[in-house]
Amino acid sequence: MDDAKGLRKGLTSYGDAGFSLFLRKVFIKAKGYSDDALDRPIVGIADTASDFNPCHGNTPQLIEAASRGIMLAGGLPMVFPTISLGESFSHPTSMYLRNLMAMETEEMIRAQPMDAVILIGGCDKTAPAQLMAAASADIPAIVLFTGPMLAGHHKGERLGACTDCRRLWARHRAGEIDEGEIGTVSERLAPTNGTCMVMGTASTMACVTEALGMTLPGSGTIPAVHADRLRNAEATGRRAVEMAKARGPRPRQIMTEAAFRNALTVLQTIGGSTNAIVHLAAIAGRLGLTVDLEEFDAIGRRAPVLVDLKPTGDHYLEHFHIAGGMPRLMREIEDLLDVSATTVSGETLAEVIAGAEIVPGQTVIRTRENPLRAEGGMAVLRGNLAPAGAVIKHAAASPALLTHEGRAVVFESVEDMTRRIDDEALDVTAQDVLVLRNAGPKGAPGMPEAGYLPIPKKLARAGVKDMARISDARMSGTAFGTIVLHVAPESAVGGPLALVRTGDRIRLDVPARRLELLVDEAELARRRAAWTAPPRPAGAARGYARLFHDTVLQADEGCDFDFLR
Ligand code: FES
């Protein structure tokens, strides 16, 4: 670690350190800074505002409030831009760009002189990228979340992005909602600044980051438009200065094995997004730790879903927040956590829990005696179809399909699925198992959120709401259904998913945690011998696309690049 402080850190190489510092001061003084200001501890603020990222729409106000906190505590705020990833504005997927943001953020933290850093995270892949960067750069860091939107309303019904985006779009596909109404709905699903207000990936990562200890306690769930969100930004600024002066705690001191276990436990109890398991594996990998899928599954068997939020339950993030948020939830599962773990606030989880607000009569955070579901939100499946594991959010699945055997209907790629899924001539019934392959980290590339295969239109029209679906893709945390994801190894590297043929039988047994292709081993060996790896995708001959294709790891390893761990 660089022992220098403030402006003296990481001098540009001119062969004369004194001259390097002199030159740095010459240029920064062009912005009107005094020597007094420049001698203060410097807190960098990663500015992730972007017109292409509405989930970060309040970033300018957060920067102003965090800067105020920094200056009140005697530090100097220095705002610097980084890549920002808005989920629906990232082609081909935000997952494809997450590692780029992680690399850029890490290198900018290292390259520029700062004693601590505030990372303004929010939309799905931003906080994971920032946590990966913070783990590798390892200077004192706090994630400041933009916060969730308020819930929307339509025809007397509460709406949430994007669980209800999917539900209402499915109704539109089935012919129940016309063109005019779906247009109106598009103006009501995301009514304020902020991140999706259901327990999607953004909210999941905010809660999990609180459990990891990398954001101020109680801050993950504050709505984006509440005054408390700005007070939280100010407090983050103040605390960052204390951490800058004390030179710690550093991310490696916060994100310990115990902290990851706590994060996995919270992930199960909030009924969180399946994406979080990939992100946690990537962040852990930066620290030389591994997220053990078997342990995650075992945690799920004893940690019930307690938070009654969409898509698993009924409410929205603002309701979780006013019910006491994460400190209150962690109080309910205190015996399942290692409460000696510390947070960026300097407090242990035990102290955070002791300060939890008890809200009389609230029903959003259930008690252990009255859980939303007796088990956690996710299960890890193994079997001859997923030797390195697959994940299902069984909390958001149809109970009747959790044990199911059916005929495979295979789609070769996302494009093939898009082309054929609504074909009236497609040979498919509600009992079949829809299989999508070549949609994993390498195959698509970027592991798109295509695992939520739409119900074929002709079946949707007949009232079919859910089917068993299997892929090496991901799914939005806001989605629901009996959907097996992250099958590893993926088909593009020769995983067994590549060997499935339409007509094969597949057995899904979630209670037993099994996923089996009912084809005998001799036949599978024949198919394996005949299989050839798909060529590197068009467009991946150079640049970032090539780097991604050649070095991305599998889902169970977090989809980080192999050289970044
Ligand atoms: Fe940004 Fe949902 S699209 S959080």
Coordinates of C-alpha atoms and ligand atoms in Angstrom, one line a residue:
M1 CA 0.0 0.0 0.0
D2 CA 1.2 3.5 -0.9
D3 CA 2.2 5.3 2.4
A4 CA 1.8 8.7 0.9
K5 CA -1.4 10.7 1.6
G6 CA -3.7 13.0 -0.3
L7 CA -2.2 14.7 -3.3
R8 CA 1.2 13.0 -2.7
K9 CA -0.3 9.6 -3.5
G10 CA 0.6 7.8 -6.8
L11 CA 2.6 10.6 -8.4
T12 CA 2.8 10.6 -12.2
S13 CA 6.2 9.4 -13.3
Y14 CA 8.4 12.2 -14.5
G15 CA 11.6 10.9 -12.8
D16 CA 11.5 13.7 -10.2
A17 CA 9.0 13.3 -7.4
G18 CA 9.2 16.9 -6.3
F19 CA 8.5 18.1 -9.8
S20 CA 5.6 15.6 -10.2
L21 CA 3.9 17.0 -7.1
F22 CA 4.6 20.6 -8.1
L23 CA 3.1 20.0 -11.5
R24 CA 0.1 18.3 -10.0
K25 CA -0.5 21.3 -7.8
V26 CA 0.0 23.7 -10.7
F27 CA -2.8 22.1 -12.6
I28 CA -5.2 21.5 -9.8
K29 CA -4.8 25.1 -8.7
A30 CA -6.3 26.1 -12.1
K31 CA -9.5 25.0 -10.5
G32 CA -9.1 27.5 -7.7
Y33 CA -8.0 25.2 -4.8
S34 CA -5.9 26.6 -2.0
D35 CA -3.0 24.8 -0.4
D36 CA -5.1 24.4 2.7
A37 CA -7.7 22.5 0.7
L38 CA -5.2 20.5 -1.1
D39 CA -3.6 19.4 2.2
R40 CA -6.8 17.7 3.4
P41 CA -7.5 14.0 3.2
I42 CA -8.9 13.4 -0.3
V43 CA -12.1 11.4 -0.7
G44 CA -12.8 10.4 -4.3
I45 CA -16.4 10.1 -5.4
A46 CA -17.1 7.9 -8.3
D47 CA -19.6 9.7 -10.3
T48 CA -21.9 7.3 -12.2
A49 CA -24.4 9.8 -13.5
S50 CA -25.4 9.1 -17.1
D51 CA -28.3 10.0 -19.3
F52 CA -28.3 6.4 -20.2
N53 CA -28.8 5.3 -16.6
P54 CA -32.0 6.7 -15.1
C55 CA -31.6 4.5 -12.1
H56 CA -28.7 6.9 -11.1
G57 CA -30.8 10.0 -11.8
N58 CA -30.2 11.4 -8.3
T59 CA -26.4 11.1 -8.5
P60 CA -25.8 14.9 -8.8
Q61 CA -27.7 15.5 -5.5
L62 CA -25.9 12.6 -3.8
I63 CA -22.6 14.0 -4.9
E64 CA -23.5 17.4 -3.4
A65 CA -24.6 15.9 -0.1
A66 CA -21.6 13.5 0.1
S67 CA -19.2 16.4 -0.7
R68 CA -20.9 18.5 2.1
G69 CA -20.3 15.6 4.5
I70 CA -16.7 15.3 3.4
M71 CA -16.0 19.0 3.9
L72 CA -17.8 19.2 7.3
A73 CA -15.4 16.5 8.4
G74 CA -12.4 18.4 7.1
G75 CA -11.7 16.5 3.9
L76 CA -11.6 17.4 0.3
P77 CA -14.1 15.8 -2.1
M78 CA -12.8 15.0 -5.6
V79 CA -15.4 13.8 -8.0
F80 CA -14.3 11.6 -10.9
P81 CA -16.4 9.9 -13.7
T82 CA -16.5 6.2 -14.3
I83 CA -18.5 4.0 -16.6
S84 CA -22.2 3.8 -15.6
L85 CA -24.3 0.8 -16.6
G86 CA -28.0 1.2 -17.0
E87 CA -29.5 -2.3 -17.3
S88 CA -31.8 -1.8 -20.3
F89 CA -29.3 0.5 -22.1
S90 CA -26.4 -2.0 -22.2
H91 CA -25.8 -4.0 -25.3
P92 CA -25.5 -7.0 -25.4
T93 CA -25.9 -7.2 -21.7
S94 CA -24.8 -5.2 -18.6
M95 CA -23.2 -8.4 -17.4
Y96 CA -20.9 -8.3 -20.4
L97 CA -19.8 -4.8 -19.3
R98 CA -19.6 -5.4 -15.6
N99 CA -16.0 -6.5 -15.7
L100 CA -15.1 -3.5 -17.8
M101 CA -16.6 -1.2 -15.2
A102 CA -14.8 -3.2 -12.5
M103 CA -11.5 -2.8 -14.2
E104 CA -11.9 0.8 -15.0
T105 CA -13.1 1.7 -11.5
E106 CA -10.2 -0.2 -9.9
E107 CA -7.6 1.4 -12.1
M108 CA -9.0 4.9 -11.6
I109 CA -9.0 4.4 -7.8
R110 CA -5.3 3.4 -8.1
A111 CA -4.3 6.0 -10.6
Q112 CA -5.7 9.1 -8.9
P113 CA -4.6 10.4 -5.5
M114 CA -7.4 9.6 -3.0
D115 CA -7.3 8.4 0.6
A116 CA -10.8 6.9 0.5
V117 CA -13.4 6.5 -2.1
I118 CA -17.2 6.7 -2.2
L119 CA -18.7 4.6 -5.0
I120 CA -22.1 5.7 -6.1
G121 CA -23.8 2.4 -7.1
G122 CA -27.3 1.5 -7.9
C123 CA -28.4 -0.2 -11.1
D124 CA -27.8 -3.9 -11.2
K125 CA -24.2 -4.4 -12.2
T126 CA -22.8 -1.1 -10.9
A127 CA -22.3 -2.0 -7.2
P128 CA -21.0 -5.5 -8.0
A129 CA -18.4 -3.9 -10.3
Q130 CA -17.5 -1.3 -7.7
L131 CA -17.2 -4.0 -5.0
M132 CA -14.9 -6.0 -7.2
A133 CA -12.9 -2.9 -7.8
A134 CA -12.8 -1.9 -4.2
A135 CA -11.7 -5.4 -3.2
S136 CA -8.7 -5.3 -5.6
A137 CA -7.7 -1.6 -5.1
D138 CA -8.2 -2.1 -1.3
I139 CA -8.3 1.5 -0.1
P140 CA -11.0 2.5 2.4
A141 CA -14.3 2.5 0.4
I142 CA -18.0 2.9 1.0
V143 CA -20.7 2.1 -1.5
L144 CA -23.4 4.9 -1.6
F145 CA -26.5 3.5 -3.2
T146 CA -28.8 5.7 -5.3
G147 CA -31.8 3.9 -3.6
P148 CA -35.0 2.4 -4.9
M149 CA -37.8 4.2 -6.8
L150 CA -41.2 4.6 -5.1
A151 CA -43.9 2.2 -6.3
G152 CA -46.1 3.1 -9.3
H153 CA -49.9 2.9 -9.6
H154 CA -52.3 1.9 -12.4
K155 CA -56.0 1.5 -12.2
G156 CA -55.9 1.3 -8.4
E157 CA -53.1 -1.4 -8.5
R158 CA -49.6 -0.9 -7.2
L159 CA -46.9 -1.5 -9.8
G160 CA -43.3 -2.3 -9.5
A161 CA -40.5 -2.3 -12.0
C162 CA -39.9 -4.7 -13.3
T163 CA -41.9 -7.6 -11.9
D164 CA -45.0 -6.0 -13.2
C165 CA -43.3 -5.0 -16.4
R166 CA -43.1 -8.7 -17.2
R167 CA -46.5 -9.6 -15.9
L168 CA -48.3 -6.8 -17.8
W169 CA -46.2 -7.5 -20.9
A170 CA -47.2 -11.1 -20.7
R171 CA -50.9 -10.0 -20.5
H172 CA -50.3 -7.8 -23.5
R173 CA -48.8 -10.8 -25.4
A174 CA -51.8 -12.8 -24.5
G175 CA -54.1 -10.1 -25.9
E176 CA -55.5 -9.0 -22.6
I177 CA -54.0 -5.5 -22.6
D178 CA -54.2 -3.4 -25.8
E179 CA -51.6 -1.1 -27.4
G180 CA -53.1 2.0 -25.8
E181 CA -53.1 0.7 -22.3
I182 CA -49.6 -0.8 -22.4
G183 CA -48.4 2.7 -23.5
T184 CA -50.0 4.2 -20.4
V185 CA -48.5 1.5 -18.2
S186 CA -45.1 2.3 -19.6
E187 CA -45.4 5.8 -18.0
R188 CA -46.4 4.4 -14.6
L189 CA -44.0 1.5 -13.9
A190 CA -41.0 3.6 -13.0
P191 CA -42.5 6.8 -11.5
T192 CA -39.4 8.3 -9.8
N193 CA -35.6 8.3 -9.9
G194 CA -33.9 5.3 -8.5
T195 CA -33.5 1.6 -8.9
C196 CA -36.2 -1.0 -9.4
M197 CA -38.3 -1.1 -6.3
V198 CA -38.9 -4.8 -6.1
M199 CA -36.3 -7.3 -4.8
G200 CA -34.5 -7.4 -8.2
T201 CA -30.8 -7.4 -8.6
A202 CA -30.2 -3.8 -7.6
S203 CA -32.2 -4.0 -4.4
T204 CA -30.7 -7.4 -3.6
M205 CA -27.2 -6.1 -4.0
A206 CA -28.0 -3.1 -1.8
C207 CA -29.2 -5.4 1.0
V208 CA -26.4 -7.9 0.5
T209 CA -23.9 -5.0 0.5
E210 CA -25.3 -4.0 3.9
A211 CA -24.8 -7.5 5.1
L212 CA -21.3 -7.5 3.7
G213 CA -20.6 -4.3 5.7
M214 CA -19.6 -2.2 2.7
T215 CA -22.3 0.5 3.0
L216 CA -23.5 2.4 6.0
P217 CA -26.0 0.4 8.1
G218 CA -29.6 1.0 7.3
S219 CA -28.8 2.7 4.0
G220 CA -29.5 0.1 1.4
T221 CA -33.2 0.5 1.3
I222 CA -33.7 4.3 1.7
P223 CA -35.8 5.4 -1.3
A224 CA -34.0 7.5 -3.9
V225 CA -36.3 10.5 -3.5
H226 CA -36.4 10.6 0.3
A227 CA -34.5 13.4 2.2
D228 CA -33.0 10.6 4.3
R229 CA -31.1 9.4 1.1
L230 CA -29.3 12.8 1.0
R231 CA -28.6 12.7 4.8
N232 CA -27.2 9.2 4.2
A233 CA -24.9 10.6 1.5
E234 CA -23.8 13.3 3.9
A235 CA -23.1 10.8 6.6
T236 CA -21.2 8.6 4.0
G237 CA -19.0 11.6 3.2
R238 CA -18.3 12.2 6.9
R239 CA -17.4 8.6 7.6
A240 CA -15.2 8.4 4.5
V241 CA -13.0 11.2 5.9
E242 CA -12.7 9.3 9.2
M243 CA -11.7 6.2 7.3
A244 CA -9.3 8.2 5.1
K245 CA -7.6 9.6 8.3
A246 CA -7.5 6.2 10.0
R247 CA -6.4 4.5 6.7
G248 CA -9.1 1.9 7.3
P249 CA -10.9 -0.2 7.6
R250 CA -10.0 -1.4 4.1
P251 CA -12.3 -3.6 2.0
R252 CA -10.2 -6.7 2.7
Q253 CA -10.8 -6.1 6.4
I254 CA -14.5 -5.8 6.0
M255 CA -15.2 -8.5 3.3
T256 CA -14.1 -11.5 5.2
E257 CA -15.2 -15.1 4.9
A258 CA -17.7 -14.4 7.7
A259 CA -19.0 -11.4 5.9
F260 CA -19.7 -13.4 2.8
R261 CA -21.5 -16.1 4.8
N262 CA -23.6 -13.3 6.3
A263 CA -24.3 -12.0 2.8
L264 CA -25.3 -15.4 1.5
T265 CA -27.6 -15.8 4.5
V266 CA -29.3 -12.5 3.8
L267 CA -29.6 -13.4 0.2
Q268 CA -31.7 -16.4 1.1
T269 CA -33.9 -14.6 3.6
I270 CA -34.7 -11.7 1.3
G271 CA -35.7 -14.0 -1.5
G272 CA -33.1 -12.1 -3.5
S273 CA -32.0 -12.2 -7.1
T274 CA -30.2 -15.1 -8.6
N275 CA -27.7 -12.7 -10.1
A276 CA -26.3 -11.9 -6.7
I277 CA -24.8 -15.3 -6.3
V278 CA -22.7 -14.7 -9.5
H279 CA -21.7 -11.3 -8.2
L280 CA -20.7 -12.5 -4.8
A281 CA -18.6 -15.2 -6.3
A282 CA -16.8 -12.6 -8.4
I283 CA -16.2 -10.2 -5.5
A284 CA -15.0 -13.1 -3.3
G285 CA -12.7 -14.3 -6.1
R286 CA -11.0 -10.9 -6.0
L287 CA -10.1 -11.6 -2.3
G288 CA -8.9 -15.1 -2.8
L289 CA -12.1 -16.5 -1.3
T290 CA -14.7 -18.8 -2.9
V291 CA -18.5 -18.8 -2.6
D292 CA -19.3 -22.5 -2.0
L293 CA -22.6 -23.3 -3.8
E294 CA -23.2 -26.3 -1.5
E295 CA -22.8 -24.1 1.6
F296 CA -25.2 -21.5 0.0
D297 CA -27.7 -24.3 -0.5
A298 CA -27.3 -25.6 3.0
I299 CA -27.8 -22.0 4.4
G300 CA -31.0 -21.9 2.3
R301 CA -32.3 -25.0 4.1
R302 CA -32.2 -23.3 7.5
A303 CA -32.7 -19.6 6.5
P304 CA -36.3 -18.9 5.7
V305 CA -37.6 -16.1 3.4
L306 CA -38.8 -13.4 5.8
V307 CA -39.1 -10.4 3.6
D308 CA -42.5 -10.1 1.9
L309 CA -41.5 -8.3 -1.2
K310 CA -42.2 -8.7 -4.9
P311 CA -41.4 -10.9 -6.8
T312 CA -41.5 -13.5 -4.0
G313 CA -44.2 -11.6 -1.9
D314 CA -46.4 -8.5 -2.1
H315 CA -44.6 -5.3 -1.1
Y316 CA -42.0 -2.9 -2.4
L317 CA -38.7 -1.6 -1.1
E318 CA -40.2 1.5 0.4
H319 CA -42.3 -0.7 2.7
F320 CA -39.3 -2.8 3.6
H321 CA -37.5 0.4 4.5
I322 CA -40.2 1.8 6.8
A323 CA -40.6 -1.6 8.4
G324 CA -37.0 -1.3 9.7
G325 CA -35.0 -2.4 6.7
M326 CA -31.9 -4.5 6.9
P327 CA -31.0 -4.0 10.6
R328 CA -34.5 -5.2 11.6
L329 CA -34.2 -8.2 9.2
M330 CA -30.8 -9.1 10.6
R331 CA -32.2 -8.9 14.1
E332 CA -34.7 -11.6 13.1
I333 CA -31.9 -13.9 11.9
E334 CA -29.2 -12.9 14.4
D335 CA -28.6 -16.5 15.3
L336 CA -27.8 -17.4 11.7
L337 CA -25.2 -14.5 11.3
D338 CA -21.7 -13.9 12.5
V339 CA -22.5 -10.7 14.3
S340 CA -18.9 -10.0 15.2
A341 CA -18.3 -9.0 11.5
T342 CA -17.5 -5.3 11.2
T343 CA -19.0 -2.7 8.8
V344 CA -17.6 0.4 7.2
S345 CA -19.4 2.4 10.0
G346 CA -16.9 0.9 12.5
E347 CA -19.7 -0.9 14.2
T348 CA -20.1 -4.7 14.4
L349 CA -23.3 -6.3 13.0
A350 CA -24.3 -7.0 16.7
E351 CA -24.2 -3.2 17.3
V352 CA -26.1 -2.5 14.1
I353 CA -28.8 -5.1 15.1
A354 CA -29.0 -3.6 18.6
G355 CA -29.9 -0.3 17.1
A356 CA -32.6 -1.7 14.8
E357 CA -35.9 0.1 14.8
I358 CA -38.9 -1.9 16.0
V359 CA -41.9 -0.8 14.1
P360 CA -45.1 -2.0 15.8
G361 CA -47.6 -3.9 13.6
Q362 CA -45.4 -4.0 10.5
T363 CA -45.9 -7.2 8.4
V364 CA -43.2 -6.8 5.7
I365 CA -40.4 -8.4 7.7
R366 CA -41.9 -11.6 9.0
T367 CA -40.9 -13.3 12.2
R368 CA -39.2 -16.7 12.3
E369 CA -42.4 -18.2 13.5
N370 CA -44.3 -16.9 10.6
P371 CA -42.0 -16.9 7.5
L372 CA -43.0 -16.2 4.0
R373 CA -41.4 -19.5 3.1
A374 CA -39.8 -22.1 5.4
E375 CA -36.7 -22.3 3.3
G376 CA -34.5 -19.7 1.7
G377 CA -35.2 -18.2 -1.7
M378 CA -32.8 -20.2 -3.8
A379 CA -31.6 -23.8 -4.3
V380 CA -28.5 -25.2 -6.0
L381 CA -29.1 -28.1 -8.3
R382 CA -26.7 -30.8 -9.4
G383 CA -27.0 -33.7 -11.8
N384 CA -25.8 -35.0 -15.1
L385 CA -27.2 -31.8 -16.7
A386 CA -25.4 -29.4 -14.4
P387 CA -22.2 -31.0 -13.0
A388 CA -20.9 -27.7 -11.7
G389 CA -24.3 -26.6 -10.5
A390 CA -27.3 -24.6 -11.5
V391 CA -29.5 -22.3 -9.5
I392 CA -33.3 -22.0 -9.1
K393 CA -35.2 -19.3 -7.3
H394 CA -37.7 -21.8 -5.9
A395 CA -39.4 -19.1 -3.9
A396 CA -40.7 -17.5 -7.1
A397 CA -41.5 -20.8 -8.8
S398 CA -44.7 -22.8 -9.2
P399 CA -44.8 -25.4 -6.4
A400 CA -46.4 -27.9 -8.7
L401 CA -43.5 -27.8 -11.1
L402 CA -40.7 -28.1 -8.5
T403 CA -40.8 -31.9 -9.1
H404 CA -41.4 -32.4 -12.8
E405 CA -40.5 -34.7 -15.6
G406 CA -41.1 -33.6 -19.2
R407 CA -40.0 -33.7 -22.8
A408 CA -37.2 -31.2 -23.8
V409 CA -38.0 -28.6 -26.4
V410 CA -34.5 -27.2 -27.3
F411 CA -33.6 -23.8 -28.6
E412 CA -30.1 -23.5 -30.0
S413 CA -29.6 -19.8 -29.0
V414 CA -31.4 -16.7 -27.9
E415 CA -32.0 -15.8 -31.6
D416 CA -33.4 -19.3 -32.3
M417 CA -35.7 -19.0 -29.3
T418 CA -36.9 -15.5 -30.4
R419 CA -37.5 -16.8 -33.9
R420 CA -39.5 -19.9 -33.0
I421 CA -41.1 -19.5 -29.6
D422 CA -44.3 -18.0 -30.9
D423 CA -44.5 -20.1 -34.0
E424 CA -48.0 -21.6 -34.0
A425 CA -46.5 -24.7 -35.6
L426 CA -44.0 -25.2 -32.7
D427 CA -44.5 -28.7 -31.2
V428 CA -44.9 -27.8 -27.5
T429 CA -47.2 -28.5 -24.6
A430 CA -47.4 -27.0 -21.1
Q431 CA -45.8 -30.2 -19.7
D432 CA -42.7 -29.8 -21.8
V433 CA -39.4 -28.4 -20.5
L434 CA -38.1 -25.5 -22.5
V435 CA -34.3 -25.6 -22.9
L436 CA -32.2 -22.7 -24.1
R437 CA -28.5 -23.1 -24.7
N438 CA -25.5 -21.1 -26.0
A439 CA -26.7 -18.3 -23.7
G440 CA -24.0 -18.5 -21.0
P441 CA -21.0 -16.3 -20.2
K442 CA -19.1 -17.2 -23.4
G443 CA -21.9 -18.5 -25.6
A444 CA -24.2 -15.4 -26.0
P445 CA -21.8 -13.7 -24.9
G446 CA -22.3 -12.0 -21.6
M447 CA -24.9 -14.4 -20.1
P448 CA -28.0 -12.5 -21.0
E449 CA -31.1 -12.4 -18.8
A450 CA -32.8 -14.7 -21.3
G451 CA -33.4 -17.5 -18.9
Y452 CA -36.9 -16.2 -18.5
L453 CA -38.1 -17.9 -21.7
P454 CA -41.5 -16.5 -22.6
I455 CA -44.4 -18.9 -22.5
P456 CA -45.1 -19.8 -26.2
K457 CA -47.9 -17.4 -27.3
K458 CA -50.3 -20.2 -28.1
L459 CA -49.9 -21.7 -24.6
A460 CA -50.1 -18.2 -23.0
R461 CA -53.4 -17.6 -24.8
A462 CA -54.7 -20.9 -23.4
G463 CA -53.9 -19.7 -19.9
V464 CA -50.5 -21.3 -19.2
K465 CA -48.7 -19.1 -16.8
D466 CA -45.6 -21.1 -16.0
M467 CA -43.5 -24.0 -17.5
A468 CA -40.2 -25.6 -16.4
R469 CA -37.4 -23.8 -18.2
I470 CA -33.7 -24.5 -18.2
S471 CA -30.7 -22.6 -19.5
D472 CA -27.1 -21.5 -19.0
A473 CA -28.4 -17.9 -19.1
R474 CA -29.3 -15.6 -16.2
M475 CA -32.7 -14.1 -15.3
S476 CA -33.7 -10.7 -14.0
G477 CA -34.1 -10.7 -10.3
T478 CA -37.5 -9.2 -10.9
A479 CA -38.7 -12.2 -12.8
F480 CA -40.6 -15.3 -11.5
G481 CA -41.4 -18.8 -12.7
T482 CA -40.0 -22.4 -12.5
I483 CA -36.7 -21.4 -14.1
V484 CA -33.4 -23.2 -13.8
L485 CA -30.5 -20.9 -14.5
H486 CA -26.7 -20.6 -14.6
V487 CA -26.3 -24.3 -15.7
A488 CA -22.5 -24.9 -15.5
P489 CA -20.5 -25.6 -17.4
E490 CA -22.3 -23.8 -20.1
S491 CA -23.1 -25.4 -23.5
A492 CA -20.6 -23.2 -25.4
V493 CA -17.7 -24.9 -23.6
G494 CA -19.2 -28.4 -24.0
G495 CA -21.3 -28.6 -20.9
P496 CA -24.0 -31.3 -21.0
L497 CA -26.6 -28.8 -21.9
A498 CA -25.0 -28.9 -25.4
L499 CA -26.0 -32.6 -25.7
V500 CA -29.8 -32.3 -25.1
R501 CA -32.0 -33.0 -28.0
T502 CA -35.7 -32.1 -28.5
G503 CA -37.6 -35.2 -27.3
D504 CA -35.2 -36.2 -24.5
R505 CA -36.8 -36.5 -21.1
I506 CA -35.6 -34.2 -18.3
R507 CA -36.3 -34.6 -14.6
L508 CA -36.3 -31.6 -12.2
D509 CA -36.4 -32.5 -8.5
V510 CA -35.9 -29.3 -6.5
P511 CA -36.5 -30.9 -3.1
A512 CA -33.7 -33.5 -3.9
R513 CA -31.7 -30.7 -5.6
R514 CA -31.4 -32.8 -8.8
L515 CA -31.4 -31.9 -12.5
E516 CA -31.1 -35.0 -14.7
L517 CA -31.1 -35.6 -18.4
L518 CA -32.7 -39.1 -18.7
V519 CA -30.5 -40.3 -21.5
D520 CA -28.1 -43.2 -20.9
E521 CA -24.4 -42.5 -20.6
A522 CA -23.4 -44.5 -23.7
E523 CA -25.7 -42.3 -25.9
L524 CA -24.4 -39.1 -24.1
A525 CA -20.8 -40.3 -24.8
R526 CA -21.7 -40.7 -28.5
R527 CA -23.2 -37.2 -28.6
R528 CA -20.2 -35.7 -26.7
A529 CA -17.8 -37.3 -29.2
A530 CA -19.7 -35.7 -32.1
W531 CA -19.9 -32.2 -30.4
T532 CA -17.7 -29.4 -31.7
A533 CA -17.1 -26.1 -29.9
P534 CA -18.8 -23.2 -31.6
P535 CA -16.4 -20.7 -33.2
R536 CA -15.5 -17.5 -31.5
P537 CA -18.6 -15.3 -32.2
A538 CA -18.4 -12.8 -35.0
G539 CA -17.2 -9.5 -33.6
A540 CA -15.0 -11.1 -30.9
A541 CA -11.9 -11.1 -33.0
R542 CA -10.4 -8.0 -31.3
G543 CA -10.8 -5.7 -28.4
Y544 CA -12.9 -6.1 -25.3
A545 CA -15.1 -8.7 -27.0
R546 CA -12.0 -10.9 -27.5
L547 CA -10.8 -10.4 -24.0
F548 CA -14.2 -11.3 -22.7
H549 CA -14.6 -14.4 -24.8
D550 CA -11.1 -15.7 -24.1
T551 CA -10.9 -15.1 -20.3
V552 CA -14.4 -15.1 -18.8
L553 CA -15.0 -17.7 -16.1
Q554 CA -18.1 -19.8 -15.7
A555 CA -21.2 -18.7 -13.6
D556 CA -20.2 -20.7 -10.5
E557 CA -16.9 -18.7 -10.5
G558 CA -18.6 -15.4 -10.9
C559 CA -18.0 -14.7 -14.6
D560 CA -15.0 -12.6 -13.7
F561 CA -12.0 -12.6 -16.0
D562 CA -9.5 -15.4 -15.1
F563 CA -6.6 -12.9 -14.7
L564 CA -8.5 -10.6 -12.3
R565 CA -8.9 -13.0 -9.5
Ligands
FES1 FE1 -31.7 -0.2 -13.1 FE2 -33.7 -2.0 -12.5 S1 -33.1 -1.1 -14.4 S2 -32.2 -1.1 -11.2

